[in-house]
Short mmCIF file of C-alpha atoms in Angstrom, two decimals:
data_model
loop_
_atom_site.label_atom_id
_atom_site.label_comp_id
_atom_site.label_asym_id
_atom_site.label_seq_id
_atom_site.Cartn_x
_atom_site.Cartn_y
_atom_site.Cartn_z
CA MET A 246 -7.46 42.86 -42.53
CA ALA A 247 -7.39 39.60 -44.45
CA ALA A 248 -10.88 40.42 -45.77
CA ILE A 249 -9.56 43.77 -47.03
CA ASP A 250 -6.39 42.67 -48.79
CA GLY A 251 -7.26 39.07 -49.56
CA LEU A 252 -4.04 37.84 -47.95
CA PRO A 253 -3.92 35.14 -45.27
CA PRO A 254 -3.52 35.79 -41.53
CA LEU A 255 0.05 36.40 -40.43
CA ARG A 256 0.30 33.17 -38.47
CA GLU A 257 -0.41 31.30 -41.70
CA VAL A 258 2.14 33.42 -43.56
CA ILE A 259 4.80 32.66 -40.95
CA ALA A 260 4.00 28.95 -41.03
CA ALA A 261 3.98 28.82 -44.83
CA HIS A 262 7.38 30.45 -45.12
CA GLY A 263 8.97 28.81 -42.09
CA LEU A 264 9.65 32.12 -40.37
CA SER A 265 10.72 32.43 -36.76
CA ALA A 266 11.88 35.60 -35.05
CA LYS A 267 15.66 35.83 -34.76
CA LYS A 268 17.04 37.20 -31.52
CA SER A 269 20.26 38.20 -33.34
CA LEU A 270 18.20 40.58 -35.51
CA GLY A 271 16.18 41.97 -32.61
CA GLN A 272 12.97 40.57 -34.11
CA ASN A 273 9.62 40.28 -32.36
CA PHE A 274 6.72 39.82 -34.76
CA LEU A 275 3.41 41.62 -34.19
CA LEU A 276 0.80 39.24 -35.64
CA ASP A 277 -2.51 40.91 -34.75
CA LEU A 278 -3.59 42.68 -37.94
CA ASN A 279 -6.07 44.79 -35.97
CA LEU A 280 -3.15 46.19 -33.99
CA THR A 281 -0.97 46.78 -37.03
CA ALA A 282 -3.86 48.63 -38.67
CA LYS A 283 -4.27 50.73 -35.52
CA ILE A 284 -0.56 51.64 -35.60
CA ALA A 285 -0.87 52.53 -39.28
CA ARG A 286 -3.69 54.93 -38.44
CA LEU A 287 -1.47 56.61 -35.84
CA VAL A 288 0.90 57.60 -38.65
CA GLY A 289 -1.72 60.01 -39.99
CA ASP A 290 -3.41 60.54 -43.35
CA LEU A 291 -1.39 58.32 -45.66
CA ARG A 292 -3.28 58.85 -48.91
CA GLN A 293 -0.83 61.45 -50.22
CA SER A 294 2.31 60.17 -48.47
CA ASP A 295 5.20 57.85 -49.18
CA VAL A 296 6.15 55.74 -46.17
CA LEU A 297 9.53 54.33 -45.20
CA GLU A 298 9.24 51.15 -43.13
CA VAL A 299 12.24 49.54 -41.45
CA GLY A 300 12.21 45.87 -40.46
CA PRO A 301 8.80 44.84 -41.84
CA GLY A 302 9.37 41.15 -41.09
CA PRO A 303 6.42 39.14 -42.43
CA GLY A 304 4.61 42.38 -43.28
CA GLY A 305 1.92 43.00 -40.68
CA LEU A 306 2.47 46.76 -40.43
CA THR A 307 3.19 46.88 -44.17
CA ARG A 308 -0.29 45.55 -44.86
CA GLY A 309 -1.77 48.05 -42.43
CA LEU A 310 -0.02 50.98 -44.11
CA LEU A 311 -1.12 49.92 -47.57
CA ALA A 312 -4.70 49.15 -46.52
CA GLU A 313 -4.89 52.59 -44.88
CA GLY A 314 -4.08 54.12 -48.24
CA ALA A 315 -0.35 54.84 -48.24
CA ARG A 316 0.59 56.15 -51.67
CA ARG A 317 3.71 54.02 -51.63
CA VAL A 318 5.71 52.02 -49.06
CA LEU A 319 9.45 51.47 -49.22
CA ALA A 320 10.32 48.61 -46.87
CA VAL A 321 13.91 47.88 -45.84
CA GLU A 322 14.35 44.31 -44.59
CA LYS A 323 17.66 42.73 -43.63
CA ASP A 324 16.32 39.20 -43.20
CA GLU A 325 16.19 37.43 -46.58
CA ARG A 326 13.77 34.84 -45.18
CA CYS A 327 11.02 37.49 -45.08
CA LEU A 328 11.32 38.51 -48.74
CA PRO A 329 8.90 35.92 -50.20
CA ALA A 330 6.16 36.96 -47.76
CA LEU A 331 6.74 40.62 -48.64
CA ALA A 332 6.67 39.76 -52.34
CA GLU A 333 3.15 38.38 -51.86
CA ILE A 334 2.07 41.71 -50.36
CA ALA A 335 3.68 43.59 -53.25
CA ALA A 336 1.69 41.46 -55.69
CA ALA A 337 -1.54 42.30 -53.85
CA TYR A 338 -0.77 46.03 -54.07
CA PRO A 339 0.75 46.48 -57.56
CA GLY A 340 3.19 49.37 -57.82
CA ARG A 341 2.76 50.47 -54.20
CA LEU A 342 5.35 48.40 -52.31
CA GLU A 343 9.09 48.29 -52.95
CA VAL A 344 11.24 46.03 -50.79
CA ILE A 345 14.97 46.54 -50.31
CA ASN A 346 16.98 43.68 -48.85
CA GLY A 347 19.61 45.43 -46.76
CA ASP A 348 20.63 47.04 -43.48
CA ALA A 349 18.72 50.26 -42.77
CA LEU A 350 21.91 51.72 -41.29
CA ASP A 351 23.61 51.42 -44.68
CA VAL A 352 20.88 51.79 -47.34
CA ASP A 353 20.98 54.95 -49.47
CA LEU A 354 17.39 56.19 -49.75
CA ARG A 355 18.05 59.23 -51.93
CA GLY A 356 15.63 59.44 -54.83
CA ARG A 357 13.56 56.46 -53.72
CA LEU A 358 10.83 58.38 -51.92
CA ALA A 359 8.75 61.43 -52.87
CA PRO A 360 7.56 64.02 -50.34
CA PRO A 361 5.64 64.12 -48.16
CA ILE A 362 7.42 61.23 -46.44
CA ARG A 363 6.55 59.51 -43.18
CA ILE A 364 8.55 56.84 -41.37
CA ALA A 365 6.75 53.99 -39.61
CA ALA A 366 8.38 50.93 -38.09
CA ASN A 367 8.31 48.24 -35.47
CA LEU A 368 12.02 48.83 -35.10
CA PRO A 369 14.40 45.95 -34.42
CA TYR A 370 15.50 46.42 -30.82
CA ASN A 371 19.19 46.32 -31.65
CA VAL A 372 19.22 49.29 -34.09
CA GLY A 373 16.19 51.35 -33.08
CA THR A 374 17.96 53.98 -30.98
CA GLU A 375 20.74 54.53 -33.50
CA LEU A 376 18.26 55.00 -36.34
CA LEU A 377 16.23 57.49 -34.28
CA VAL A 378 19.32 59.58 -33.49
CA ARG A 379 20.31 59.61 -37.15
CA TRP A 380 16.85 60.76 -38.23
CA LEU A 381 16.89 63.52 -35.60
CA THR A 382 20.39 64.86 -36.24
CA PRO A 383 20.89 65.52 -39.97
CA LYS A 384 22.99 68.57 -40.72
CA ASP A 385 20.11 70.35 -42.43
CA TRP A 386 16.59 70.87 -41.10
CA PRO A 387 13.69 70.32 -41.87
CA PRO A 388 14.52 66.65 -42.56
CA PHE A 389 13.33 64.49 -45.46
CA TRP A 390 10.55 63.09 -43.23
CA GLU A 391 7.46 64.76 -41.80
CA SER A 392 6.78 62.32 -38.96
CA LEU A 393 8.14 59.22 -37.24
CA THR A 394 5.82 56.56 -35.82
CA LEU A 395 8.10 54.05 -34.17
CA MET A 396 7.78 51.13 -31.79
CA PHE A 397 10.36 50.76 -29.03
CA GLN A 398 10.70 49.02 -25.73
CA ARG A 399 8.58 51.07 -23.31
CA GLU A 400 11.69 52.09 -21.39
CA VAL A 401 13.15 53.66 -24.54
CA ALA A 402 9.86 55.38 -25.37
CA GLU A 403 9.79 56.92 -21.90
CA ARG A 404 13.30 58.25 -22.43
CA ILE A 405 12.16 60.02 -25.61
CA VAL A 406 9.37 61.98 -23.88
CA ALA A 407 11.03 62.51 -20.46
CA LYS A 408 11.44 65.93 -18.86
CA PRO A 409 14.33 67.37 -16.78
CA GLY A 410 14.45 65.74 -13.38
CA ASP A 411 12.82 62.51 -14.58
CA GLY A 412 14.88 59.37 -14.13
CA ALA A 413 14.48 58.63 -17.85
CA TYR A 414 15.63 62.10 -18.96
CA GLY A 415 18.75 62.07 -21.13
CA ARG A 416 20.16 62.34 -24.63
CA LEU A 417 17.15 60.86 -26.42
CA ALA A 418 14.76 63.31 -24.74
CA ILE A 419 16.90 66.30 -25.68
CA LEU A 420 17.48 65.32 -29.30
CA SER A 421 13.84 64.32 -29.80
CA GLN A 422 12.27 67.38 -28.21
CA TRP A 423 14.76 69.79 -29.76
CA ARG A 424 13.46 69.25 -33.28
CA ALA A 425 10.12 67.46 -32.89
CA ASP A 426 6.94 67.14 -30.89
CA ALA A 427 7.07 63.69 -29.29
CA ALA A 428 4.36 61.67 -27.56
CA ILE A 429 3.68 58.06 -26.62
CA ALA A 430 0.66 57.05 -28.69
CA LEU A 431 0.15 53.39 -27.73
CA THR A 432 1.56 50.79 -25.34
CA LEU A 433 1.41 47.05 -26.01
CA PRO A 434 1.95 44.10 -23.64
CA PRO A 435 4.55 41.40 -24.31
CA GLU A 436 1.91 38.85 -25.28
CA ALA A 437 1.01 40.92 -28.36
CA PHE A 438 4.26 39.70 -29.95
CA THR A 439 5.78 36.44 -31.11
CA PRO A 440 7.99 35.58 -29.32
CA PRO A 441 6.88 37.70 -26.34
CA PRO A 442 9.66 40.08 -25.24
CA LYS A 443 10.34 40.51 -21.55
CA VAL A 444 9.06 44.08 -21.52
CA HIS A 445 6.13 46.18 -22.72
CA SER A 446 6.49 48.05 -26.00
CA SER A 447 5.29 51.55 -26.89
CA VAL A 448 4.63 53.41 -30.12
CA VAL A 449 6.07 56.92 -30.17
CA HIS A 450 4.87 59.53 -32.66
CA LEU A 451 7.26 62.38 -33.46
CA LYS A 452 6.25 65.26 -35.71
CA ALA A 453 9.09 67.30 -37.17
CA LEU A 454 9.11 70.98 -36.25
CA PRO A 455 9.70 73.46 -39.08
CA ALA A 456 12.76 74.70 -37.15
CA PRO A 457 14.54 73.53 -33.99
CA ARG A 458 13.25 75.01 -30.75
CA PHE A 459 16.65 76.60 -30.10
CA PRO A 460 19.61 77.13 -32.44
CA ALA A 461 22.49 74.66 -32.17
CA ASN A 462 24.69 72.51 -34.37
CA ALA A 463 23.26 68.98 -34.37
CA ALA A 464 26.60 67.17 -34.19
CA THR A 465 27.86 69.40 -31.37
CA LEU A 466 24.66 69.09 -29.36
CA ASN A 467 24.70 65.32 -29.74
CA ARG A 468 28.36 65.13 -28.65
CA VAL A 469 27.91 67.44 -25.64
CA VAL A 470 24.75 65.74 -24.40
CA ALA A 471 26.21 62.25 -24.87
CA ALA A 472 29.22 63.23 -22.75
CA GLY A 473 27.07 64.87 -20.10
CA PHE A 474 24.79 61.87 -19.60
CA ASN A 475 27.56 59.29 -19.84
CA GLN A 476 28.22 59.96 -16.15
CA ARG A 477 24.87 61.37 -15.15
CA ARG A 478 25.47 61.57 -11.41
CA LYS A 479 28.66 63.57 -11.72
CA MET A 480 28.92 67.33 -11.81
CA LEU A 481 29.05 68.61 -15.39
CA ARG A 482 32.50 70.12 -14.91
CA SER A 483 33.71 66.54 -14.39
CA SER A 484 31.62 64.68 -16.95
CA LEU A 485 32.39 67.22 -19.71
CA LYS A 486 36.09 67.78 -19.03
CA GLY A 487 37.00 65.41 -21.85
CA LEU A 488 35.51 67.85 -24.37
CA GLY A 489 38.43 70.23 -24.01
CA PRO A 490 40.02 72.82 -21.72
CA GLY A 491 38.11 75.58 -19.99
CA ILE A 492 34.88 73.66 -19.62
CA GLU A 493 33.89 75.50 -16.42
CA GLY A 494 34.04 78.83 -18.20
CA LYS A 495 32.01 77.49 -21.11
CA LEU A 496 29.36 76.13 -18.77
CA GLU A 497 29.10 79.49 -17.04
CA ALA A 498 28.91 81.27 -20.41
CA ALA A 499 25.95 79.05 -21.28
CA GLY A 500 24.22 79.89 -18.00
CA ILE A 501 24.92 76.50 -16.42
CA ALA A 502 26.49 76.05 -12.99
CA PRO A 503 29.59 73.83 -13.29
CA THR A 504 28.34 71.92 -10.23
CA ALA A 505 25.02 71.07 -11.92
CA ARG A 506 24.24 67.55 -13.07
CA ALA A 507 23.11 66.62 -16.55
CA GLU A 508 19.61 65.52 -15.55
CA GLU A 509 18.91 68.98 -14.09
CA ILE A 510 19.58 70.94 -17.31
CA GLY A 511 16.77 71.81 -19.71
CA LEU A 512 16.87 71.81 -23.48
CA GLU A 513 17.47 75.55 -23.88
CA ARG A 514 20.64 75.49 -21.75
CA TRP A 515 22.01 72.40 -23.54
CA CYS A 516 21.58 74.21 -26.85
CA ALA A 517 23.27 77.29 -25.39
CA LEU A 518 26.22 75.14 -24.32
CA ALA A 519 26.47 73.64 -27.81
CA ARG A 520 26.70 77.16 -29.27
CA VAL A 521 29.38 78.14 -26.77
CA MET A 522 31.35 74.98 -27.59
CA ASP A 523 31.27 76.03 -31.25
CA GLY A 524 32.67 79.44 -30.34
CA GLY A 525 29.41 81.34 -30.50
CA ALA A 526 27.39 83.26 -27.96
CA ALA A 527 24.94 81.55 -25.67
#
């Protein structure tokens, strides 16, 4: 990669700028530019796409995305220490990298990206799940993005692709598979990162569906599923009773036995329950 973009290896970049991963920011730097280029290729054909990257750190994946031909990258970085390193990348790719210093949970992205838009990120561990849920549950669908290529702890990745009856099956699986095709594309060992985390990490690729698999209101589905899996070993009539009166009747109207447990219920029935909760027909 250094031969392609003329920039120094990431270890030299980190040393030059005095960067060290901060646990408080959920940072683990991926320094192998061959791996960051491989992840960039998993995103798809970037030549006609804008890419949103969250938590670029010293810019390993950023360099991969740009070298693979991304039309433009918008990188949101909370850590001010990383900005000089990212500025060097921006100078090497004039007009193709914009860096925003801010929290991805708060930044307003409207008007900053042009379709088609892809999201790619080695997500900070402490905000990754919340960002994923936000991207999956906008009020309107299709979303502003075409695909998500995101790195998580392997345990989180397995929750995204899990099926009913799996130990990892829960809210993330339902929300992800409701509106997207999701698959684990790559798994990396701890030693690929600096500092090494205690667990393996996996890259998940999600491609937005043109329409959800089953009709439901996103906010209602999220609320119902979150309540159901909050006490996953309990019968649904117990775990969902806080959602309002008559929950047994609503479960039955959605074709769900009140004595069933959350991990036994497939996506179609969860969507049916969300419709019933909103006063519609299953």
